[in-house]
Amino acid sequence: MNKKTVKDIEVAGKKVLVRCDFNVPLDENGHITDENRIVGALPTIKYLIGNNAKVILCSHLGRPKGTFNMKYSLSPVAARLSEKLGIEVKMAADVIGDSAKSLTAALQDGGVVLLENVRFHAEEEKNDPAFARQLANLAEIFVNDAFGTAHRAHASTTGVADYLPAVCGFLIQKEIEIMGGALANPARPFAAILGGAKVSDKIGVIENLLDKVDTLIIGGGMAYTFMRAKGYGIGKSICEEDKTALAAELLKKAEVKGVKLLLPVDTVVAAEFKADAESKTVPSDSLPEEWMGLDIGEKTIALFSDALKDAKTVIWNGPMGVFEFEKFAIGTKKIAEAVANVNGTTIIGGGDSAAAVERLGFAPKMTHISTGGGASLEYLEGIVLPGIACLNDK
Ligand code: AMP
């Protein structure tokens, strides 16, 4: 990892602008329903407080579309952060206005201010240089610790780095070290499991991983496009007809590169797309015409689990079936369990698979659960994320 971290820069007495990911879910009364992202940001914030920095936090929350809309105010986050840190986190009434200016100017060493939602300004998502400069003017150092938005070149994720020394926080550092390390120099055998609804969302990931992995396991809705490419009857299963040629090409590529590519051998099909739909398990090469595949079958679970048994590095992104329906969540649960049992580095690439792993209680058994869905997918594609590229090299 060649990017500077908070530990590589003198922060004592300095005003440090930290871009966090405080995009937490709120209920209709504005109460935080999941504080994971706040908890995730604490190590960097505590380090800065402990090292006598003047801490200025910023983040987006939801999609206020460039206007001040207090439904998306970060004040519930300031309250929760105050509880967690045991000190008052002062909430600014704006982002770059008088309130932000006076509160940050008055900061004592070890004090913390949270700016309002950066997306209250349309300039944020446009990465407007004048807006980035005004944000940067509040501080002397920029710390990016929001991996979840690191794939977006916005003013608070990238633009400010044009005006300030820029380093990463501990969350981004962990993402780069573990995910970057696995991609650059994996312990082998290296297996990747991809699932989820669509191939089209993950073409770049498949292409990139085919150059790196020993085994590529494909399940979930995206598997049917591959099965169609192989000439299998897939009934009414989800399929991207315009991607079957590409799927065939990817299958060929795997063969040429000597990558073991595994597809489901049996499928749980349902009569309709419903939680309590009638279902049965059938071989994957001949799904009944009026039925749709909603999960992987038992034989596939055994095949995939067996392929993971000796792996030393595993990356997983995307559920194995329609796991939102309990009846069709078995494949996803069993694969989560198989990954949890791997004796090596296990990485869960954000989004639905991360949620599934958390819900099933397997999170403590994984090496790393990425904090960014879209960002981790782009990272797995081999794309250089702008929120990381802008940081200073060691
Ligand atoms: P993604 O966001 O691409 O990771 O996809 C996640 C979604 O894929 C979840 O909402 C799943 O319900 C869906 N999914 C997984 N397997 C299937 C399937 N066999 N048919 C339809 N949707 C699926």
Coordinates of C-alpha atoms in Angstrom, one line a residue, residues 18-379:
V18 CA -12.3 13.9 7.4
R19 CA -14.7 12.6 4.7
C20 CA -16.7 9.9 6.4
D21 CA -19.5 7.7 5.2
F22 CA -22.3 8.6 7.5
N23 CA -24.9 7.6 5.0
V24 CA -26.9 5.7 7.7
P25 CA -30.5 4.5 7.3
L26 CA -33.0 6.6 9.2
D27 CA -36.6 5.6 10.0
E28 CA -39.6 8.0 9.4
N29 CA -38.9 9.8 12.7
G30 CA -35.3 10.4 11.8
H31 CA -33.9 7.7 14.1
I32 CA -30.8 5.8 13.0
T33 CA -31.7 2.2 12.4
D34 CA -28.2 0.8 11.7
E35 CA -25.2 2.5 13.3
N36 CA -22.5 0.3 11.6
R37 CA -21.2 3.1 9.5
I38 CA -20.8 5.4 12.5
V39 CA -19.0 2.6 14.4
G40 CA -16.8 2.0 11.4
A41 CA -15.6 5.6 11.4
L42 CA -14.7 5.7 15.1
P43 CA -11.0 4.4 14.9
T44 CA -9.9 7.2 12.6
I45 CA -11.8 9.8 14.6
K46 CA -10.5 8.5 17.9
Y47 CA -7.0 8.5 16.6
L48 CA -7.3 12.1 15.5
I49 CA -8.8 13.2 18.9
G50 CA -6.1 11.3 20.7
N51 CA -3.4 13.0 18.7
N52 CA -4.8 16.5 19.5
A53 CA -6.1 17.3 16.0
K54 CA -9.0 19.7 15.5
V55 CA -11.4 17.3 13.8
I56 CA -13.9 18.5 11.1
L57 CA -16.1 15.7 9.9
C58 CA -18.2 15.7 6.7
S59 CA -20.4 13.2 4.8
H60 CA -23.4 12.9 2.6
L61 CA -26.7 11.4 3.7
G62 CA -29.3 10.2 1.2
R63 CA -30.1 12.2 -1.9
P64 CA -31.1 15.7 -1.0
K65 CA -30.5 16.7 -4.7
G66 CA -28.4 19.8 -4.0
T67 CA -30.7 21.7 -1.7
F68 CA -30.9 22.2 2.1
N69 CA -33.5 19.6 3.1
M70 CA -33.5 19.0 6.8
K71 CA -34.9 15.5 6.3
Y72 CA -31.4 14.6 5.3
S73 CA -29.7 16.5 8.1
L74 CA -26.7 14.8 9.7
S75 CA -27.7 16.0 13.2
P76 CA -28.9 12.5 14.3
V77 CA -25.3 11.4 13.5
A78 CA -23.8 14.2 15.6
A79 CA -25.9 13.1 18.5
R80 CA -25.0 9.4 18.1
L81 CA -21.3 10.3 17.6
S82 CA -21.3 12.4 20.8
E83 CA -22.6 9.3 22.7
K84 CA -20.0 7.0 21.2
L85 CA -17.1 9.4 21.7
G86 CA -18.1 10.7 25.1
I87 CA -17.5 14.3 24.0
E88 CA -19.8 16.8 22.4
V89 CA -19.7 16.7 18.6
K90 CA -20.8 20.2 17.5
M91 CA -23.2 20.2 14.6
A92 CA -22.7 23.0 12.0
A93 CA -25.9 24.4 10.5
D94 CA -24.3 24.5 7.0
V95 CA -21.4 23.1 5.0
I96 CA -19.2 26.0 4.0
G97 CA -21.3 28.9 5.5
D98 CA -21.0 31.1 8.6
S99 CA -21.8 28.3 11.0
A100 CA -19.2 25.9 9.6
K101 CA -16.6 28.7 9.5
S102 CA -17.1 29.9 13.0
L103 CA -17.4 26.5 14.6
T104 CA -14.3 25.2 12.9
A105 CA -12.3 28.4 13.7
A106 CA -13.2 28.0 17.3
L107 CA -12.1 24.3 17.5
Q108 CA -9.8 23.3 20.3
D109 CA -7.3 20.5 20.0
G110 CA -9.2 17.2 20.3
G111 CA -12.5 18.9 19.5
V112 CA -14.9 17.7 16.9
V113 CA -17.3 19.5 14.5
L114 CA -19.7 17.8 12.0
L115 CA -20.5 19.8 8.9
E116 CA -24.0 19.5 7.4
N117 CA -24.7 17.1 4.5
V118 CA -22.3 18.0 1.7
R119 CA -25.0 17.1 -0.9
F120 CA -27.0 20.1 0.3
H121 CA -24.8 21.8 -2.4
A122 CA -25.2 20.6 -6.0
E123 CA -21.5 21.5 -6.5
E124 CA -20.6 18.5 -4.3
E125 CA -21.5 15.9 -6.9
K126 CA -20.2 18.1 -9.8
N127 CA -16.8 18.2 -8.1
D128 CA -17.0 22.0 -8.5
P129 CA -13.5 23.4 -7.8
A130 CA -14.7 26.6 -6.1
F131 CA -16.8 24.6 -3.7
A132 CA -14.0 22.1 -3.1
R133 CA -11.7 25.1 -2.3
Q134 CA -14.2 26.6 0.2
L135 CA -14.4 23.2 1.9
A136 CA -10.6 22.9 1.9
N137 CA -10.3 26.4 3.4
L138 CA -11.9 25.1 6.6
A139 CA -8.9 22.8 7.2
E140 CA -5.2 22.1 6.8
I141 CA -5.2 18.4 6.1
F142 CA -7.7 16.1 4.3
V143 CA -8.4 12.5 5.4
N144 CA -10.6 10.3 3.2
D145 CA -12.1 7.5 5.2
A146 CA -15.3 7.0 3.1
F147 CA -14.6 3.9 1.0
G148 CA -18.3 3.6 0.0
T149 CA -18.0 6.9 -2.0
A150 CA -14.4 6.5 -3.1
H151 CA -15.5 5.5 -6.6
R152 CA -17.2 8.9 -7.0
A153 CA -15.1 12.0 -7.9
H154 CA -17.0 14.5 -5.8
A155 CA -15.7 17.7 -4.2
S156 CA -15.5 16.1 -0.7
T157 CA -14.0 12.8 -1.8
T158 CA -11.6 14.0 -4.4
G159 CA -11.7 17.7 -5.2
V160 CA -10.4 18.9 -1.8
A161 CA -7.3 16.9 -2.3
D162 CA -6.2 19.5 -4.9
Y163 CA -5.8 22.1 -2.1
L164 CA -4.7 20.1 1.0
P165 CA -2.2 17.3 1.9
A166 CA -4.4 14.2 1.5
V167 CA -4.1 10.9 3.3
C168 CA -6.4 7.9 4.0
G169 CA -8.1 6.9 7.3
F170 CA -8.0 3.4 8.8
L171 CA -11.2 2.2 7.0
I172 CA -9.8 3.0 3.5
Q173 CA -6.4 1.7 4.6
K174 CA -7.9 -1.7 5.5
E175 CA -9.8 -1.9 2.2
I176 CA -6.7 -1.2 0.2
E177 CA -4.5 -3.5 2.2
I178 CA -6.8 -6.5 2.3
M179 CA -8.7 -6.3 -1.0
G180 CA -5.7 -4.8 -2.9
G181 CA -3.4 -7.3 -1.4
A182 CA -5.6 -10.2 -2.4
L183 CA -5.9 -9.0 -5.9
A184 CA -2.2 -8.1 -6.3
N185 CA -0.6 -11.1 -4.5
P186 CA -3.1 -13.7 -3.4
A187 CA -2.4 -16.7 -1.3
R188 CA -3.4 -19.7 -3.6
P189 CA -5.7 -21.3 -4.4
F190 CA -7.6 -18.1 -5.0
A191 CA -11.4 -18.5 -5.5
A192 CA -14.0 -15.9 -6.3
I193 CA -17.8 -16.4 -6.0
L194 CA -20.1 -14.1 -8.0
G195 CA -23.8 -14.0 -7.8
G196 CA -26.6 -11.4 -7.8
A197 CA -29.1 -10.5 -10.5
K198 CA -27.2 -9.5 -13.6
V199 CA -24.1 -10.4 -15.6
S200 CA -24.1 -6.9 -17.1
D201 CA -23.3 -5.4 -13.7
K202 CA -20.3 -7.7 -13.2
I203 CA -18.7 -8.1 -16.6
G204 CA -15.7 -6.0 -15.7
V205 CA -15.3 -7.9 -12.4
I206 CA -15.4 -11.3 -14.2
E207 CA -12.9 -10.1 -16.8
N208 CA -10.5 -8.8 -14.2
L209 CA -10.8 -11.8 -11.9
L210 CA -10.3 -14.3 -14.8
D211 CA -6.7 -13.0 -14.9
K212 CA -6.2 -13.7 -11.2
V213 CA -8.2 -16.5 -9.7
D214 CA -7.8 -20.3 -9.9
T215 CA -11.5 -20.9 -9.5
L216 CA -14.5 -18.8 -10.4
I217 CA -17.9 -19.8 -9.0
I218 CA -21.0 -18.3 -10.6
G219 CA -24.4 -18.6 -9.0
G220 CA -27.5 -16.4 -8.5
G221 CA -29.5 -14.9 -11.3
M222 CA -26.5 -14.2 -13.4
A223 CA -25.8 -17.9 -13.8
Y224 CA -28.8 -18.4 -16.1
T225 CA -27.2 -16.2 -18.9
F226 CA -24.2 -18.5 -18.8
M227 CA -26.5 -21.6 -18.8
R228 CA -28.4 -20.2 -21.8
A229 CA -25.0 -19.6 -23.5
K230 CA -24.3 -23.3 -23.0
G231 CA -27.6 -24.1 -24.6
Y232 CA -29.5 -25.2 -21.5
G233 CA -33.2 -24.8 -21.1
I234 CA -33.6 -22.2 -18.4
G235 CA -37.4 -21.9 -18.3
K236 CA -38.6 -18.5 -17.1
S237 CA -35.4 -17.7 -15.1
I238 CA -33.9 -14.2 -15.3
C239 CA -31.6 -14.0 -18.3
E240 CA -29.9 -11.2 -20.3
E241 CA -30.4 -12.4 -23.9
D242 CA -28.1 -9.7 -25.2
K243 CA -25.3 -11.0 -23.0
T244 CA -25.3 -14.7 -23.9
A245 CA -22.6 -14.3 -26.6
L246 CA -20.4 -12.5 -24.1
A247 CA -21.1 -15.2 -21.5
A248 CA -20.0 -17.8 -24.0
E249 CA -16.8 -15.8 -24.6
L250 CA -16.1 -15.6 -20.9
L251 CA -16.6 -19.4 -20.6
K252 CA -14.1 -19.8 -23.4
K253 CA -11.7 -17.4 -21.8
A254 CA -11.8 -19.2 -18.5
E255 CA -10.9 -22.4 -20.3
V256 CA -8.0 -20.8 -22.2
K257 CA -6.6 -19.4 -19.0
G258 CA -7.0 -22.6 -17.1
V259 CA -9.5 -21.1 -14.6
K260 CA -11.9 -23.7 -13.1
L261 CA -15.3 -22.0 -13.8
L262 CA -18.2 -23.6 -11.9
L263 CA -21.9 -23.1 -12.7
P264 CA -24.8 -24.6 -10.8
V265 CA -25.5 -28.3 -11.5
D266 CA -29.0 -28.3 -9.9
T267 CA -31.5 -25.5 -9.3
V268 CA -34.4 -24.8 -7.1
V269 CA -37.2 -23.7 -9.4
A270 CA -40.4 -22.0 -8.4
A271 CA -43.7 -21.8 -10.2
E272 CA -43.8 -18.1 -9.6
F273 CA -41.8 -15.2 -8.1
K274 CA -43.2 -15.3 -4.6
A275 CA -42.0 -16.0 -1.1
D276 CA -44.2 -19.1 -0.7
A277 CA -44.2 -20.3 -4.3
E278 CA -44.4 -24.0 -5.0
S279 CA -40.8 -25.2 -5.7
K280 CA -38.7 -28.2 -6.6
T281 CA -35.1 -29.0 -7.3
V282 CA -34.2 -30.0 -10.9
P283 CA -30.9 -30.5 -12.9
S284 CA -29.6 -27.1 -14.2
D285 CA -29.4 -28.2 -17.8
S286 CA -33.2 -28.7 -18.2
L287 CA -35.4 -26.4 -16.2
P288 CA -39.1 -26.9 -16.8
E289 CA -40.4 -24.3 -19.3
E290 CA -42.9 -22.6 -17.0
W291 CA -40.7 -22.5 -13.9
M292 CA -38.0 -20.1 -12.8
G293 CA -34.7 -20.7 -11.0
L294 CA -34.6 -18.9 -7.7
D295 CA -31.8 -20.7 -5.8
I296 CA -29.0 -23.1 -6.2
G297 CA -29.7 -26.8 -5.3
E298 CA -28.1 -29.1 -2.8
K299 CA -25.7 -30.7 -5.2
T300 CA -24.5 -27.3 -6.2
I301 CA -24.1 -26.2 -2.6
A302 CA -21.9 -29.3 -2.1
L303 CA -19.9 -28.7 -5.3
F304 CA -19.3 -25.0 -4.5
S305 CA -18.5 -25.7 -0.9
D306 CA -16.1 -28.4 -1.9
A307 CA -14.3 -26.0 -4.3
L308 CA -13.8 -23.6 -1.4
K309 CA -12.5 -26.1 1.1
D310 CA -8.8 -25.7 0.3
A311 CA -8.9 -22.1 -0.9
K312 CA -6.5 -19.7 0.8
T313 CA -8.1 -16.6 -0.6
V314 CA -11.8 -16.1 -1.2
I315 CA -13.7 -13.1 -2.5
W316 CA -17.5 -13.2 -2.6
N317 CA -19.9 -10.7 -4.2
G318 CA -23.6 -11.3 -4.8
P319 CA -26.2 -13.7 -3.4
M320 CA -26.7 -17.3 -4.8
G321 CA -30.5 -16.8 -5.1
V322 CA -33.5 -14.7 -4.2
F323 CA -32.3 -14.6 -0.6
E324 CA -35.0 -12.0 0.4
F325 CA -37.4 -15.0 0.3
E326 CA -36.6 -17.3 3.2
K327 CA -37.4 -20.3 1.1
F328 CA -34.8 -19.4 -1.5
A329 CA -32.1 -18.2 0.9
I330 CA -30.6 -21.6 1.6
G331 CA -28.0 -21.5 -1.1
T332 CA -26.8 -18.0 0.0
K333 CA -26.7 -19.1 3.7
K334 CA -24.8 -22.3 2.9
I335 CA -22.2 -20.5 0.8
A336 CA -21.8 -17.9 3.5
E337 CA -21.1 -20.8 5.9
A338 CA -18.7 -22.4 3.5
V339 CA -16.8 -19.1 3.1
A340 CA -16.8 -18.6 6.9
N341 CA -15.1 -22.0 7.3
V342 CA -12.3 -21.3 4.9
N343 CA -8.9 -21.4 6.5
G344 CA -7.5 -18.3 4.7
T345 CA -8.3 -14.8 3.7
T346 CA -12.0 -14.2 3.2
I347 CA -13.4 -11.0 1.7
I348 CA -17.0 -10.1 1.3
G349 CA -17.4 -7.4 -1.4
G350 CA -20.1 -5.2 0.1
G351 CA -23.8 -4.9 -0.8
D352 CA -26.2 -7.9 -0.4
S353 CA -23.6 -10.5 0.4
A354 CA -22.3 -8.4 3.2
A355 CA -25.8 -7.9 4.5
A356 CA -26.4 -11.6 4.3
V357 CA -23.2 -12.4 6.2
E358 CA -24.0 -9.9 8.9
R359 CA -27.5 -11.2 9.3
L360 CA -26.4 -14.8 9.6
G361 CA -23.9 -14.0 12.2
F362 CA -20.9 -15.0 10.1
A363 CA -19.3 -11.6 10.1
P364 CA -16.8 -12.2 12.9
K365 CA -15.5 -15.2 10.9
M366 CA -14.6 -13.2 7.8
T367 CA -11.3 -11.5 7.3
H368 CA -12.9 -8.4 5.8
I369 CA -16.3 -7.2 4.9
S370 CA -16.0 -4.3 2.5
T371 CA -17.9 -1.1 3.5
G372 CA -18.7 -0.2 -0.1
G373 CA -21.0 -2.0 -2.6
G374 CA -20.4 -0.1 -5.8
A375 CA -16.9 1.0 -4.7
S376 CA -15.8 -2.6 -4.0
L377 CA -17.2 -3.8 -7.3
E378 CA -15.2 -1.1 -9.2
Y379 CA -12.1 -2.0 -7.1

